[in-house]
Amino acid sequence: MNLAALREQSMDRSRFPIDEWALTETSYHEEDLGLTESLFTVANGYLGMRANPEEGRDAHAHGTFINGFHETWPIRHAENAFGFARTGQTIVNVPDVKVMKIYVDDEPLNLGTADLERYERVLDFASGELRRNLIWRTPSGKRVRVDTRRIVSMTERHLAVLSVEVEMLSGSAPIVISSQILNRQDGEDEYHVPEAAMGEGMDPRKASRFTGRVLQPQRHSIENGRMLLGYRCTNSQMTLAVAAEHALITENSYEVVTRCSEDLAKMAFRVDAQEGVAVRLDKFCTYHTSRGVPVRELVDRCERTLDRASRQGADRLRADQKQWYADFWDTADVIVADQPEVQQAIRYNLFQLAQASGRADREGVAAKGISGSGYEGHYFWDTEVYVAPFLTYTQPQLARNVLHFRFRMLPAARRRARELAETGALFPWRTINGEEASAYYAAGTAQFHINADIAYALSKYVDATGDTEFLIRNGIDILVETARMWAGLGFWRSNGEKSFHIHGVTGPDEYTTVVNNNLFTNVMARYNLERAAAAVDLIRDLDATAYQQMVERLQLQALEVDEWRRCAAGMTVPYETELGIHPQDEHFLDREVWDLTHTPAELRPLLMHYHPLVIYRFQVLKQADVVLAMLLQGDRFTLEEKRANFEYYDPITTGDSTLSAVVQSIIAAEVGHQEAALKYFRACLHVDLMDLHRNTVDGLHIASAGGVWSALVFGFGGMRDHGGRLSFDPRLPTSWPSLSFAVRWRGARLRVRLTAGALELAAEQVDETGADCEVPVLVRGTPYLVRPGEPVTVPLTDQGPMLTSGLGSTPATGARRADGTKITAGVPEPSAITNPVETLGPVYDRTHD
Amino acid sequence: MNLAALREQSMDRSRFPIDEWALTETSYHEEDLGLTESLFTVANGYLGMRANPEEGRDAHAHGTFINGFHETWPIRHAENAFGFARTGQTIVNVPDVKVMKIYVDDEPLNLGTADLERYERVLDFASGELRRNLIWRTPSGKRVRVDTRRIVSMTERHLAVLSVEVEMLSGSAPIVISSQILNRQDGEDEYHVPEAAMGEGMDPRKASRFTGRVLQPQRHSIENGRMLLGYRCTNSQMTLAVAAEHALITENSYEVVTRCSEDLAKMAFRVDAQEGVAVRLDKFCTYHTSRGVPVRELVDRCERTLDRASRQGADRLRADQKQWYADFWDTADVIVADQPEVQQAIRYNLFQLAQASGRADREGVAAKGISGSGYEGHYFWDTEVYVAPFLTYTQPQLARNVLHFRFRMLPAARRRARELAETGALFPWRTINGEEASAYYAAGTAQFHINADIAYALSKYVDATGDTEFLIRNGIDILVETARMWAGLGFWRSNGEKSFHIHGVTGPDEYTTVVNNNLFTNVMARYNLERAAAAVDLIRDLDATAYQQMVERLQLQALEVDEWRRCAAGMTVPYETELGIHPQDEHFLDREVWDLTHTPAELRPLLMHYHPLVIYRFQVLKQADVVLAMLLQGDRFTLEEKRANFEYYDPITTGDSTLSAVVQSIIAAEVGHQEAALKYFRACLHVDLMDLHRNTVDGLHIASAGGVWSALVFGFGGMRDHGGRLSFDPRLPTSWPSLSFAVRWRGARLRVRLTAGALELAAEQVDETGADCEVPVLVRGTPYLVRPGEPVTVPLTDQGPMLTSGLGSTPATGARRADGTKITAGVPEPSAITNPVETLGPVYDRTHD
């Protein structure tokens, strides 16, 4: 049973005190440096900086990443076959501007050895700033205040502002602040990796896919106080320029010494610091990157960004940042009253969604955002299924951006479809540049469902925003090409009556692969086909010219559209009458049941201890994709089916994927397993904060962060958006006094407040045109129209069904079991042989959590 | 339809004239050098030399290989997972002793540019010798006779004898014969690769798995006229010593100049050759190799071999070789009267079986023998299913050797079983050193059937030879451990009655993978379980002490043996009543049928043009494993089932595997498709001679060669060996006057002659003990006892059923078809994108042909 196996953990509250608007650390620890580097990341969707200290030392893995900025490399398969992914793509650790080393009396500040009177690090959700405040007693006994601040600007996409303020509290001393831009990707990296902070097999140097230099130097200079380095990637030919300039504010006297080479630009500020006279150094840093523009052009862009930034100054830029977040929180915030610990974790996750997507602009949202190199910076279905709902309902422009990003991948997806002998378009399972980068097709390319996931997110976006302009211009191409792919991939069979079958695919659950009629895939494909056909009709009705253009652009045939409808109508949806459940795939119930109750914790996650051939033979799940289907296609299942499915799959779901808990929580809430819903929610809420999957060191789990919002709004808030209409059927946990959130719907913002006794709905006009700012909703089947200025309160007598079945202790309810005559037990013997790390990447990279 | 797609080819008989006892080439061609290098290989099962010319130039790929002598390397998976194969194993191109360069008037002999009055190359099946006879007109107009001879000795396992005879036919001249041992694996290889001879993507240099030196030099010397080089492999730590010495026989005066370095030992014989006075240089070459013995010890062995060889002399060694082959052919020969072309090809294939296995001794029989580096020198199931029948019935000691080789792999197989969470032993799909080397598990590790294949070959060997001593001492361990694996891998299900199921395995047909209840696997596993249980009983009855030792050694439990019998009895054997056929696996008939009739020839083999996910979705076969099951387990199927199965599967079988044609031929003959049987036989017969699969350049197809014998004896001879008894139901092709062959049975040799009107059987005593030299046989159900000196003639009125159905032109008879409403056709669109060769090995290495 999944629930039972959840790691019961808590945060060390003496180190990380509860604060509803910040993550605060009050003492320095070396043993989990990798974790805290990820947790205290600052980013804006374009640029991300792991929380490596300014001093440049004591790091698990220095990391500065730019969304989509990657190097390519040829994938060498140990045994190759036709159509296997060819082009590896790995996000590049870009030159590090964070370095601002501090020396007092020529003694370096180094947290690992320093005598610290005070240490505090604060990631401020309201201002989007990372601050650190130290009081350092130097080896010669002098007390020094060292405060640093760091933002990656939301208003200036290419800008980061770092500040250091140093003040001699007792005594005077020469102070040096050595500010650098350091290319760590290719250089001799000087960092020190404390043994304790090294995750198992996670040596970032070993993980390198690259054999030679990644960044070919093109420019390096320090002119007029500006440091600049420019590069071109060896294979991908992407270009990058990075520049920084400083403002030194002090009453002390100082001099500046500079040094510049291909991989290092350095400015040392040598200050004669008097006691009580502070030194503040503001560092304005800018990155510009491109797939083709020459470095020279990027240098110009850097100049313009720095001109503007230095004119505005650090304080103004920080104020702008705070205002951006104020606007963000206005819609994005979800409030649980009187639960400060939960509230803090909720805001932490929502804050990470902002950091991963805020200024992604023309790029996607990677699995780890830009907080680490995990999954090599790749984009997966995470975006569409786990992040897009939050964006669609709180920041619709950002949702449009990620969908437009997929639109621009269509040419590559069309080529990939040809390679897989399919029509239409086939989106890659994991990618940066649009080409398939999944080197293990069974849990990669075979996940055809990503196409329907994209079509799903697109359709939901259009429903919620009414943005038919986007549909007509871009979206329809995605819908048509993916529908074509499904119609070609599946085939018709006659067994009495004709039905449409999709074979040889892998659903989201990666513990069974390459199966026939995976329920999730089939119901999502059905939706894809239906929505494509409906969108064609809609465009014909809306705009005859646009329709004609589309027909020509896509060479669309009327017969095709009819065929999509037939495929959707004839779609096979596996159902087992006796158990009253939907099998995960056509032959899922033929498998042996894996006895999770008797699988020791040290053999989890299963993928780290069993060969895929072992796992694939059993009824055992990484994440329950039937349960996910009941969320995304919830109007196609009865409540009874949902309950039966949930109770069947939950006990055989390992939750080895971080994408699992959120879905289990939402459906548990819907069917009435309220206790389980809350437990799963907490597991989702703390994936990173408590490092529940032990790999936050590689970066934050952005899909899970999105899942926190979904669990709150869809799970406890009971919101659904089937059929283009919002509905509510709330499930407030008994321990929560109230739950408040807001969603955007067409021209309006709907504010929702849920208490035990009522659902309160209020609409605000957002769209300046004034159009469409009434929000029609269903509350438990009853329609309401929420108009601006006319709040609606719906009294509630309960919070849905409350099941008290023994979920959490019983084995698979109703699961078919192997006959007792079998000699060996249901749990495969653990292997005595562990797999040595001879891999190019971490072993868990082969599948997606 | 498979038959229709067979390439109609013939050999150029002006270049390769028909000769029943030799393969002869009468003119020199550069455009297919790689092919002829493989075809004219000489080998003895231990040492193999591709037919590179003595001159050392004009080669596609120089190759000298020693069975089992390999280097290891870490397999780097693009995406790794638990239990994936870790240790790559690649046969090493050992230092080349073939080099004997010839200079006349300081002009090198070089076939590519030489003016040749005469050219003949002969591979003599009777003497086991490769000869080449040239008359060369030098640039200065002198005529020179150059004859070379080459044997790899069957009587002296570690010895090769090369001779060069040069005679000035007109004029006198200084002649230099530069005899070398050259390490090409690590050195700067000087060879010239003619463009025309380069197969697609088959650059042997690119194919290298190695990054540094493979052979670490340990010794090099020329002392007392003996050249010697010694090495140790960098990773595998295997050791090798190679040495050579010469006998120069001439009336001319000469001098010798030597040179020696780590990778080259060279002796140049400078002869003042008078017209008409021949120079003959015999070169005795020896290789000794080991997994652990130091080079120093191997050097001693080389000395002893050379002492003996030089004492015996080349002529005596060649005479011994001829006698060995005379003994070989006495039992191995298969004679088809009045069909010289067929006869030549038959003997060519049988000769290759001798060359691949004759002195393999303690090693296995690799897929390519030792004729090339294809499949990296790995051992597969080929040995047990395609080669072992020939060995068991003609050279039983060699069959015992290969089975003993598997026995020695048991410890590694036990470890591998633990790694895959199984009990017992799990043999690797491909290996040299016993560890799994298959980096693509779907068509590798998942082929669990190899365990049953080994148990099958072992059981057949024991049946045919009565060698219970081997069974008691070694064989039983294999049977018990594989039976345990099957009992653990499968599981019981109750659907009304209990049945035993095996899920998640790949059968021999690699065009569907990781399926449930693959028929071939299940019926072979059933046999494995039955034979293991029976063998335990047999040993208990034969030898109480041995039984007790076995029980203790294997910790055998009586309950286990009962369980094996239950598993065998309950084994699921998929059967489809409506069509009257056995589905290849439980869900095979759910798939769409691939329309091979409309698949263009340029899209074959499918694996080179379609992603595995495409191929796996369809009913389309690389080889028909249900048909193979009907051969190996022929007593468990009715003739009617065999016919129905054959007619169902044949039209959807591509024959993209070289292992396909032989099986189709045998079952076609049995069920009555006589024309198809002969066509498939010819395809099998000419796999290498006509390069039908376009990859003989990488080495000869030894399994297919074994298949030639099986097709003759089991197919046309109609012999079967079910239930421990020989039976005959002949199927002589109408165009053949007679077919004769011999098989060993216990202490006897049974000579069989088949004509249209009769089956003649005669027994000879072979075993000196005189025991058991009567041969009981069944001919079409009637029992006969064939005693030495008492031949039996059984008159025949027919050669079995003669079906005249339109096999070869009709589409899949009775195959379920997709409903016509599907828009796309049954054949996936060909991909416009070809896979560039970025692979470590040839692309077709990923699966096994």
PDB file of C-alpha atoms in Angstrom, chain B residues 98 369 717:
ATOM      1  CA  LYS B  98      49.520 -14.523 -42.618  1.00  0.00           C
ATOM      2  CA  GLY B 369      32.421 -19.164 -36.246  1.00  0.00           C
ATOM      3  CA  GLY B 717      15.219 -37.144 -44.971  1.00  0.00           C
TER       4      GLY B 717
END
